[in-house]
Amino acid sequence: MVLVFAETQKGKLKKAAFEAVTYGYRTAQALGSECVALVIGAAEDAGQLGKYGASKVYQVEDPALEKFDSQTYTRAIAGAAKELDAKVLVLSHSTTGKSLLGRLAARLDAGSVPGVNAVPTTDGGFKVRKPVFSGKAIAEMEIKTDVKVLSLMGNAIQPEVVGDNVGVEALSVPVEAGRITVKDVERVEGTVPLPEAELVVSAGRGMKGPENWGIIEELAEVLGATTACSRPVADTGWRPHHEHVGQTGIAIRPNLYIAAGISGAIQHLAGVNNSKTIVVINKDPDAPFFKAADYGVVGDLFEVVPRLTEALKKFKA
Ligand code: FAD
């Protein structure tokens, strides 16, 4: 059986959950097996996972699982995998998934591969593929253990409807809340973290200085986007390091990446070229970024960005 951990946010399934279930369903087909999904906590739309190939959705609820904690979630998911005798466990390659993968693999005595981007092949061994060297090459890996744990890269698989809603069944697994060693003291609501953001507005040295970032933040706010930056911008302290995207920063895969005043150096592209749609704003028509762009605006960002923000405000009104 293939078990998919379907991530939720504020009581609803994330887009990544539908991608993971489509992936799990295709993996189950390749193995001649069944795909089931697991949700933790309340998820009003959990039954929808049936449309994407889950023959059943299990739900684990426990007060100890109200807030995400990788130790408790590991116990719950590993407990479900054992209970259901799952042979393949699929996670999303999100912040959550990344923090669970190693722990789950250790608990289940499983071989694991993070960040896969293609459905496994199963003739001649269970083989998965993942991009390596900033996407310049694809590695094929065989997992030989009985139980396998994978995390699926965002945007690698388009969710596909193959059936109907299914019922959601409660599953009881030991969470061992008494063994929790990390206490969640405070959570601060912020924007969506970069690795999971669907919309990103990013800026580079063309901004001239940190005092000008207001126009980027305003555009991001209108779109509901997360802000990012090029490396020199973070290195010089104009923006915090957690916003730095690229080869040495965070690699992202949003649906929309808007880059203003960024030249498009290869090290920057390495972290953003898997974005679905790239919009580049640069005053230099020969800026390399235009070659990777779906849409380009040759112009002064200090004029273009505020005009774009105003146009979006009118569009939303
Ligand atoms: P610049 O190259 O200075 O480009 C600024 C751009 O803004 C120009 O294209 C200019 O035409 C445009 N501009 C200026 N004024 C305006 C205006 N008013 N309106 C519109 N456009 C304007 N970089 C990363 O980003 N991420 C990484 O992870 C990363 N890793 C690296 C790893 C290594 C080993 C090395 C050697 C480098 C790495 N770099 C990385 C740095 C990278 O090579 C580039 O130097 C960097 O991306 C350039 O940043 P930038 O585009 O903001 O600045």
GROMACS .gro file of C-alpha atoms and ligand atoms in nm:
model
  370
    1MET     CA    1   0.000   0.000   0.000
    2VAL     CA    2   0.107   0.357  -0.072
    3LEU     CA    3   0.031   0.599   0.213
    4VAL     CA    4   0.030   0.972   0.141
    5PHE     CA    5   0.058   1.223   0.422
    6ALA     CA    6  -0.168   1.505   0.300
    7GLU     CA    7  -0.068   1.840   0.451
    8THR     CA    8  -0.330   2.087   0.567
    9GLN     CA    9  -0.330   2.452   0.662
   10LYS     CA   10  -0.599   2.618   0.871
   11GLY     CA   11  -0.826   2.315   0.840
   12LYS     CA   12  -0.798   2.282   0.461
   13LEU     CA   13  -0.585   2.072   0.232
   14LYS     CA   14  -0.282   2.239   0.077
   15LYS     CA   15  -0.226   2.228  -0.300
   16ALA     CA   16   0.076   2.008  -0.226
   17ALA     CA   17  -0.160   1.748  -0.077
   18PHE     CA   18  -0.340   1.702  -0.412
   19GLU     CA   19  -0.007   1.676  -0.593
   20ALA     CA   20   0.117   1.417  -0.342
   21VAL     CA   21  -0.199   1.207  -0.373
   22THR     CA   22  -0.183   1.213  -0.754
   23TYR     CA   23   0.180   1.101  -0.720
   24GLY     CA   24   0.085   0.833  -0.466
   25TYR     CA   25  -0.195   0.707  -0.690
   26ARG     CA   26   0.038   0.674  -0.992
   27THR     CA   27   0.299   0.502  -0.774
   28ALA     CA   28   0.036   0.260  -0.648
   29GLN     CA   29  -0.068   0.188  -1.008
   30ALA     CA   30   0.294   0.114  -1.100
   31LEU     CA   31   0.313  -0.127  -0.804
   32GLY     CA   32  -0.030  -0.281  -0.864
   33SER     CA   33  -0.125  -0.156  -0.520
   34GLU     CA   34  -0.363   0.083  -0.344
   35CYS     CA   35  -0.318   0.449  -0.249
   36VAL     CA   36  -0.460   0.582   0.078
   37ALA     CA   37  -0.421   0.925   0.236
   38LEU     CA   38  -0.364   1.040   0.591
   39VAL     CA   39  -0.461   1.377   0.735
   40ILE     CA   40  -0.374   1.499   1.081
   41GLY     CA   41  -0.632   1.713   1.257
   42ALA     CA   42  -0.947   1.861   1.112
   43ALA     CA   43  -0.964   1.901   0.734
   44GLU     CA   44  -1.312   1.982   0.605
   45ASP     CA   45  -1.222   1.890   0.245
   46ALA     CA   46  -1.027   1.569   0.324
   47GLY     CA   47  -1.276   1.350   0.134
   48GLN     CA   48  -1.178   1.530  -0.188
   49LEU     CA   49  -0.853   1.335  -0.192
   50GLY     CA   50  -1.060   1.048  -0.330
   51LYS     CA   51  -1.096   1.243  -0.653
   52TYR     CA   52  -0.720   1.237  -0.692
   53GLY     CA   53  -0.680   0.864  -0.638
   54ALA     CA   54  -0.699   0.792  -0.263
   55SER     CA   55  -0.924   0.491  -0.209
   56LYS     CA   56  -0.960   0.590   0.156
   57VAL     CA   57  -0.872   0.886   0.374
   58TYR     CA   58  -0.767   0.828   0.734
   59GLN     CA   59  -0.779   1.103   0.988
   60VAL     CA   60  -0.579   1.112   1.310
   61GLU     CA   61  -0.695   1.356   1.575
   62ASP     CA   62  -0.527   1.412   1.907
   63PRO     CA   63  -0.485   1.724   2.121
   64ALA     CA   64  -0.108   1.669   2.106
   65LEU     CA   65  -0.123   1.713   1.728
   66GLU     CA   66  -0.299   2.048   1.726
   67LYS     CA   67   0.024   2.233   1.647
   68PHE     CA   68   0.286   2.094   1.415
   69ASP     CA   69   0.577   1.935   1.594
   70SER     CA   70   0.801   1.698   1.401
   71GLN     CA   71   0.846   1.454   1.691
   72THR     CA   72   0.476   1.402   1.755
   73TYR     CA   73   0.384   1.407   1.387
   74THR     CA   74   0.656   1.147   1.322
   75ARG     CA   75   0.504   0.919   1.587
   76ALA     CA   76   0.155   0.963   1.444
   77ILE     CA   77   0.254   0.909   1.079
   78ALA     CA   78   0.490   0.620   1.155
   79GLY     CA   79   0.218   0.466   1.372
   80ALA     CA   80  -0.031   0.493   1.085
   81ALA     CA   81   0.220   0.351   0.835
   82LYS     CA   82   0.279   0.050   1.060
   83GLU     CA   83  -0.090   0.004   1.136
   84LEU     CA   84  -0.178   0.010   0.765
   85ASP     CA   85   0.132  -0.187   0.661
   86ALA     CA   86   0.229   0.084   0.410
   87LYS     CA   87   0.525  -0.001   0.189
   88VAL     CA   88   0.566   0.344   0.035
   89LEU     CA   89   0.514   0.664   0.230
   90VAL     CA   90   0.480   0.985   0.027
   91LEU     CA   91   0.531   1.330   0.183
   92SER     CA   92   0.543   1.676   0.026
   93HIS     CA   93   0.889   1.830  -0.005
   94SER     CA   94   0.778   2.125   0.207
   95THR     CA   95   0.927   2.262   0.528
   96THR     CA   96   0.702   2.016   0.713
   97GLY     CA   97   0.783   1.722   0.485
   98LYS     CA   98   1.156   1.789   0.499
   99SER     CA   99   1.152   1.791   0.879
  100LEU     CA  100   0.963   1.458   0.886
  101LEU     CA  101   1.140   1.258   0.617
  102GLY     CA  102   1.456   1.159   0.804
  103ARG     CA  103   1.277   1.089   1.132
  104LEU     CA  104   1.015   0.874   0.958
  105ALA     CA  105   1.277   0.683   0.762
  106ALA     CA  106   1.463   0.608   1.087
  107ARG     CA  107   1.147   0.497   1.265
  108LEU     CA  108   1.028   0.278   0.980
  109ASP     CA  109   1.373   0.140   0.902
  110ALA     CA  110   1.315   0.269   0.551
  111GLY     CA  111   1.526   0.393   0.264
  112SER     CA  112   1.436   0.752   0.180
  113VAL     CA  113   1.486   0.998  -0.104
  114PRO     CA  114   1.396   1.367  -0.057
  115GLY     CA  115   1.275   1.587  -0.342
  116VAL     CA  116   1.170   1.334  -0.606
  117ASN     CA  117   1.009   1.472  -0.921
  118ALA     CA  118   0.891   1.171  -1.121
  119VAL     CA  119   0.677   0.865  -1.056
  120PRO     CA  120   0.897   0.565  -0.963
  121THR     CA  121   0.970   0.292  -1.214
  122THR     CA  122   0.925  -0.052  -1.072
  123ASP     CA  123   1.053  -0.303  -1.328
  124GLY     CA  124   1.402  -0.402  -1.221
  125GLY     CA  125   1.383  -0.244  -0.873
  126PHE     CA  126   1.206   0.057  -0.721
  127LYS     CA  127   1.376   0.355  -0.885
  128VAL     CA  128   1.307   0.724  -0.826
  129ARG     CA  129   1.440   1.037  -0.990
  130LYS     CA  130   1.534   1.373  -0.848
  131PRO     CA  131   1.708   1.685  -0.978
  132VAL     CA  132   2.064   1.740  -0.854
  133PHE     CA  133   2.332   2.011  -0.895
  134SER     CA  134   2.075   2.292  -0.895
  135GLY     CA  135   1.864   2.111  -1.154
  136LYS     CA  136   2.149   2.064  -1.404
  137ALA     CA  137   2.128   1.685  -1.384
  138ILE     CA  138   1.879   1.419  -1.285
  139ALA     CA  139   1.984   1.139  -1.051
  140GLU     CA  140   1.816   0.799  -1.059
  141MET     CA  141   1.822   0.610  -0.731
  142GLU     CA  142   1.708   0.265  -0.639
  143ILE     CA  143   1.556   0.211  -0.295
  144LYS     CA  144   1.609  -0.146  -0.183
  145THR     CA  145   1.444  -0.147   0.159
  146ASP     CA  146   1.103  -0.304   0.217
  147VAL     CA  147   0.955   0.030   0.328
  148LYS     CA  148   1.032   0.346   0.131
  149VAL     CA  149   0.986   0.712   0.222
  150LEU     CA  150   0.979   0.985  -0.044
  151SER     CA  151   0.911   1.356  -0.049
  152LEU     CA  152   0.766   1.505  -0.367
  153MET     CA  153   0.898   1.833  -0.506
  154GLY     CA  154   0.632   2.105  -0.543
  155ASN     CA  155   0.492   2.164  -0.894
  156ALA     CA  156   0.652   1.842  -1.022
  157ILE     CA  157   0.315   1.670  -1.070
  158GLN     CA  158  -0.008   1.827  -1.191
  159PRO     CA  159  -0.299   1.707  -0.971
  160GLU     CA  160  -0.535   1.492  -1.179
  161VAL     CA  161  -0.895   1.399  -1.105
  162VAL     CA  162  -0.943   1.023  -1.144
  163GLY     CA  163  -1.243   0.943  -0.922
  164ASP     CA  164  -1.489   1.072  -0.666
  165ASN     CA  165  -1.484   1.193  -0.309
  166VAL     CA  166  -1.434   0.920  -0.053
  167GLY     CA  167  -1.529   0.883   0.311
  168VAL     CA  168  -1.296   0.982   0.591
  169GLU     CA  169  -1.225   0.724   0.860
  170ALA     CA  170  -1.083   0.797   1.203
  171LEU     CA  171  -0.758   0.618   1.280
  172SER     CA  172  -0.624   0.580   1.629
  173VAL     CA  173  -0.247   0.576   1.665
  174PRO     CA  174  -0.028   0.619   1.975
  175VAL     CA  175   0.115   0.971   1.986
  176GLU     CA  176   0.290   0.926   2.322
  177ALA     CA  177   0.234   1.291   2.411
  178GLY     CA  178   0.417   1.233   2.741
  179ARG     CA  179   0.744   1.187   2.552
  180ILE     CA  180   0.741   1.529   2.386
  181THR     CA  181   1.075   1.698   2.451
  182VAL     CA  182   1.016   2.022   2.259
  183LYS     CA  183   0.757   2.275   2.371
  184ASP     CA  184   0.595   2.517   2.129
  185VAL     CA  185   0.613   2.842   2.323
  186GLU     CA  186   0.479   3.094   2.073
  187ARG     CA  187   0.374   3.109   1.710
  188VAL     CA  188   0.374   3.429   1.512
  189GLU     CA  189   0.153   3.453   1.204
  190GLY     CA  190   0.355   3.571   0.909
  191THR     CA  191   0.350   3.539   0.534
  192VAL     CA  192   0.377   3.198   0.372
  193PRO     CA  193   0.737   3.074   0.407
  194LEU     CA  194   0.938   3.099   0.083
  195PRO     CA  195   0.973   2.725   0.015
  196GLU     CA  196   0.593   2.694   0.013
  197ALA     CA  197   0.496   3.027  -0.139
  198GLU     CA  198   0.288   3.017  -0.458
  199LEU     CA  199   0.352   3.385  -0.530
  200VAL     CA  200   0.688   3.553  -0.478
  201VAL     CA  201   0.798   3.912  -0.537
  202SER     CA  202   1.176   3.941  -0.538
  203ALA     CA  203   1.422   4.226  -0.584
  204GLY     CA  204   1.792   4.279  -0.630
  205ARG     CA  205   2.067   4.537  -0.633
  206GLY     CA  206   1.869   4.747  -0.877
  207MET     CA  207   1.672   4.866  -0.572
  208LYS     CA  208   1.971   5.087  -0.479
  209GLY     CA  209   1.917   5.052  -0.104
  210PRO     CA  210   1.705   4.898   0.172
  211GLU     CA  211   1.505   5.219   0.220
  212ASN     CA  212   1.334   5.161  -0.118
  213TRP     CA  213   1.183   4.821  -0.038
  214GLY     CA  214   0.842   4.967   0.043
  215ILE     CA  215   0.732   4.937  -0.321
  216ILE     CA  216   0.825   4.566  -0.324
  217GLU     CA  217   0.642   4.502   0.002
  218GLU     CA  218   0.337   4.686  -0.125
  219LEU     CA  219   0.326   4.481  -0.445
  220ALA     CA  220   0.369   4.163  -0.240
  221GLU     CA  221   0.088   4.266  -0.008
  222VAL     CA  222  -0.156   4.333  -0.291
  223LEU     CA  223  -0.078   3.993  -0.441
  224GLY     CA  224  -0.064   3.809  -0.108
  225ALA     CA  225   0.291   3.714  -0.203
  226THR     CA  226   0.607   3.639  -0.006
  227THR     CA  227   0.915   3.860  -0.058
  228ALA     CA  228   1.257   3.734  -0.166
  229CYS     CA  229   1.589   3.884  -0.277
  230SER     CA  230   1.916   3.816  -0.456
  231ARG     CA  231   2.224   3.715  -0.260
  232PRO     CA  232   2.419   4.044  -0.261
  233VAL     CA  233   2.112   4.215  -0.120
  234ALA     CA  234   2.111   3.975   0.176
  235ASP     CA  235   2.492   3.983   0.206
  236THR     CA  236   2.494   4.361   0.240
  237GLY     CA  237   2.219   4.344   0.500
  238TRP     CA  238   1.954   4.521   0.294
  239ARG     CA  239   1.724   4.223   0.350
  240PRO     CA  240   1.729   3.927   0.593
  241HIS     CA  241   1.917   3.614   0.486
  242HIS     CA  242   1.606   3.398   0.495
  243GLU     CA  243   1.486   3.588   0.185
  244HIS     CA  244   1.791   3.497  -0.024
  245VAL     CA  245   1.701   3.267  -0.315
  246GLY     CA  246   1.937   3.090  -0.551
  247GLN     CA  247   2.208   2.830  -0.560
  248THR     CA  248   2.336   2.915  -0.214
  249GLY     CA  249   2.000   3.033  -0.084
  250ILE     CA  250   1.653   2.879  -0.092
  251ALA     CA  251   1.539   2.700  -0.406
  252ILE     CA  252   1.176   2.785  -0.478
  253ARG     CA  253   0.903   2.668  -0.718
  254PRO     CA  254   0.621   2.922  -0.696
  255ASN     CA  255   0.347   2.960  -0.955
  256LEU     CA  256   0.455   3.322  -1.005
  257TYR     CA  257   0.800   3.476  -0.953
  258ILE     CA  258   0.832   3.850  -1.011
  259ALA     CA  259   1.193   3.971  -1.019
  260ALA     CA  260   1.268   4.345  -1.012
  261GLY     CA  261   1.620   4.482  -1.053
  262ILE     CA  262   1.782   4.138  -1.059
  263SER     CA  263   2.028   4.066  -1.343
  264GLY     CA  264   1.956   3.692  -1.361
  265ALA     CA  265   2.301   3.548  -1.286
  266ILE     CA  266   2.321   3.170  -1.323
  267GLN     CA  267   2.351   3.125  -0.945
  268HIS     CA  268   2.028   3.318  -0.895
  269LEU     CA  269   1.845   3.128  -1.170
  270ALA     CA  270   1.948   2.796  -1.014
  271GLY     CA  271   1.707   2.864  -0.730
  272VAL     CA  272   1.414   3.011  -0.922
  273ASN     CA  273   1.406   2.865  -1.272
  274ASN     CA  274   1.151   2.600  -1.173
  275SER     CA  275   0.892   2.872  -1.111
  276LYS     CA  276   0.587   2.824  -1.331
  277THR     CA  277   0.572   3.183  -1.457
  278ILE     CA  278   0.862   3.428  -1.435
  279VAL     CA  279   0.809   3.803  -1.476
  280VAL     CA  280   1.124   4.016  -1.505
  281ILE     CA  281   1.143   4.392  -1.460
  282ASN     CA  282   1.481   4.536  -1.558
  283LYS     CA  283   1.593   4.858  -1.721
  284ASP     CA  284   1.865   4.678  -1.919
  285PRO     CA  285   1.713   4.501  -2.224
  286ASP     CA  286   2.021   4.276  -2.236
  287ALA     CA  287   1.985   4.154  -1.875
  288PRO     CA  288   2.032   3.774  -1.885
  289PHE     CA  289   1.715   3.721  -1.680
  290PHE     CA  290   1.500   3.809  -1.982
  291LYS     CA  291   1.610   3.480  -2.147
  292ALA     CA  292   1.449   3.286  -1.861
  293ALA     CA  293   1.139   3.510  -1.838
  294ASP     CA  294   0.786   3.430  -1.951
  295TYR     CA  295   0.702   3.800  -1.940
  296GLY     CA  296   0.950   4.087  -1.938
  297VAL     CA  297   0.917   4.459  -1.879
  298VAL     CA  298   1.211   4.674  -1.991
  299GLY     CA  299   1.185   4.976  -1.770
  300ASP     CA  300   1.275   5.153  -1.449
  301LEU     CA  301   1.145   4.945  -1.160
  302PHE     CA  302   1.074   5.260  -0.959
  303GLU     CA  303   0.809   5.344  -1.221
  304VAL     CA  304   0.697   4.995  -1.323
  305VAL     CA  305   0.648   4.837  -0.978
  306PRO     CA  306   0.419   5.110  -0.834
  307ARG     CA  307   0.218   5.113  -1.159
  308LEU     CA  308   0.178   4.736  -1.142
  309THR     CA  309   0.065   4.763  -0.779
  310GLU     CA  310  -0.190   5.034  -0.867
  311ALA     CA  311  -0.323   4.828  -1.160
  312LEU     CA  312  -0.361   4.521  -0.937
  313LYS     CA  313  -0.539   4.727  -0.669
  314LYS     CA  314  -0.790   4.848  -0.931
  315PHE     CA  315  -0.829   4.495  -1.065
  316LYS     CA  316  -0.906   4.365  -0.716
  317ALA     CA  317  -1.144   4.649  -0.628
  318FAD     P1  318   2.329   4.292  -1.011
  318FAD     O1  319   2.398   4.184  -1.085
  318FAD     O2  320   2.408   4.412  -0.972
  318FAD     O3  321   2.205   4.333  -1.100
  318FAD     C1  322   2.122   4.442  -1.075
  318FAD     C2  323   2.024   4.450  -1.190
  318FAD     O4  324   1.932   4.556  -1.164
  318FAD     C3  325   2.088   4.482  -1.326
  318FAD     O5  326   2.050   4.386  -1.421
  318FAD     C4  327   2.038   4.622  -1.361
  318FAD     O6  328   2.016   4.638  -1.500
  318FAD     C5  329   1.907   4.625  -1.286
  318FAD     N1  330   1.864   4.761  -1.247
  318FAD     C6  331   1.938   4.859  -1.191
  318FAD     N2  332   1.860   4.967  -1.167
  318FAD     C7  333   1.738   4.939  -1.212
  318FAD     C8  334   1.615   5.010  -1.218
  318FAD     N3  335   1.603   5.135  -1.169
  318FAD     N4  336   1.507   4.948  -1.273
  318FAD     C9  337   1.516   4.823  -1.322
  318FAD     N5  338   1.630   4.750  -1.320
  318FAD    C10  339   1.739   4.806  -1.264
  318FAD     N6  340   2.318   3.523  -0.631
  318FAD    C11  341   2.191   3.500  -0.594
  318FAD     O7  342   2.100   3.582  -0.617
  318FAD     N7  343   2.160   3.383  -0.527
  318FAD    C12  344   2.252   3.289  -0.498
  318FAD     O8  345   2.220   3.187  -0.437
  318FAD    C13  346   2.387   3.312  -0.538
  318FAD     N8  347   2.482   3.220  -0.513
  318FAD    C14  348   2.609   3.244  -0.558
  318FAD    C15  349   2.708   3.145  -0.540
  318FAD    C16  350   2.836   3.166  -0.586
  318FAD    C17  351   2.938   3.058  -0.564
  318FAD    C18  352   2.869   3.286  -0.653
  318FAD    C19  353   3.007   3.308  -0.705
  318FAD    C20  354   2.772   3.384  -0.672
  318FAD    C21  355   2.643   3.365  -0.623
  318FAD     N9  356   2.544   3.461  -0.641
  318FAD    C22  357   2.416   3.434  -0.604
  318FAD    C23  358   2.574   3.596  -0.694
  318FAD    C24  359   2.541   3.609  -0.842
  318FAD     O9  360   2.649   3.565  -0.920
  318FAD    C25  361   2.512   3.755  -0.878
  318FAD    O10  362   2.624   3.834  -0.843
  318FAD    C26  363   2.389   3.813  -0.807
  318FAD    O11  364   2.278   3.727  -0.828
  318FAD    C27  365   2.358   3.951  -0.863
  318FAD    O12  366   2.256   4.009  -0.786
  318FAD     P2  367   2.161   4.121  -0.849
  318FAD    O13  368   2.104   4.068  -0.975
  318FAD    O14  369   2.071   4.167  -0.741
  318FAD    O15  370   2.264   4.240  -0.877
   0.00000   0.00000   0.00000
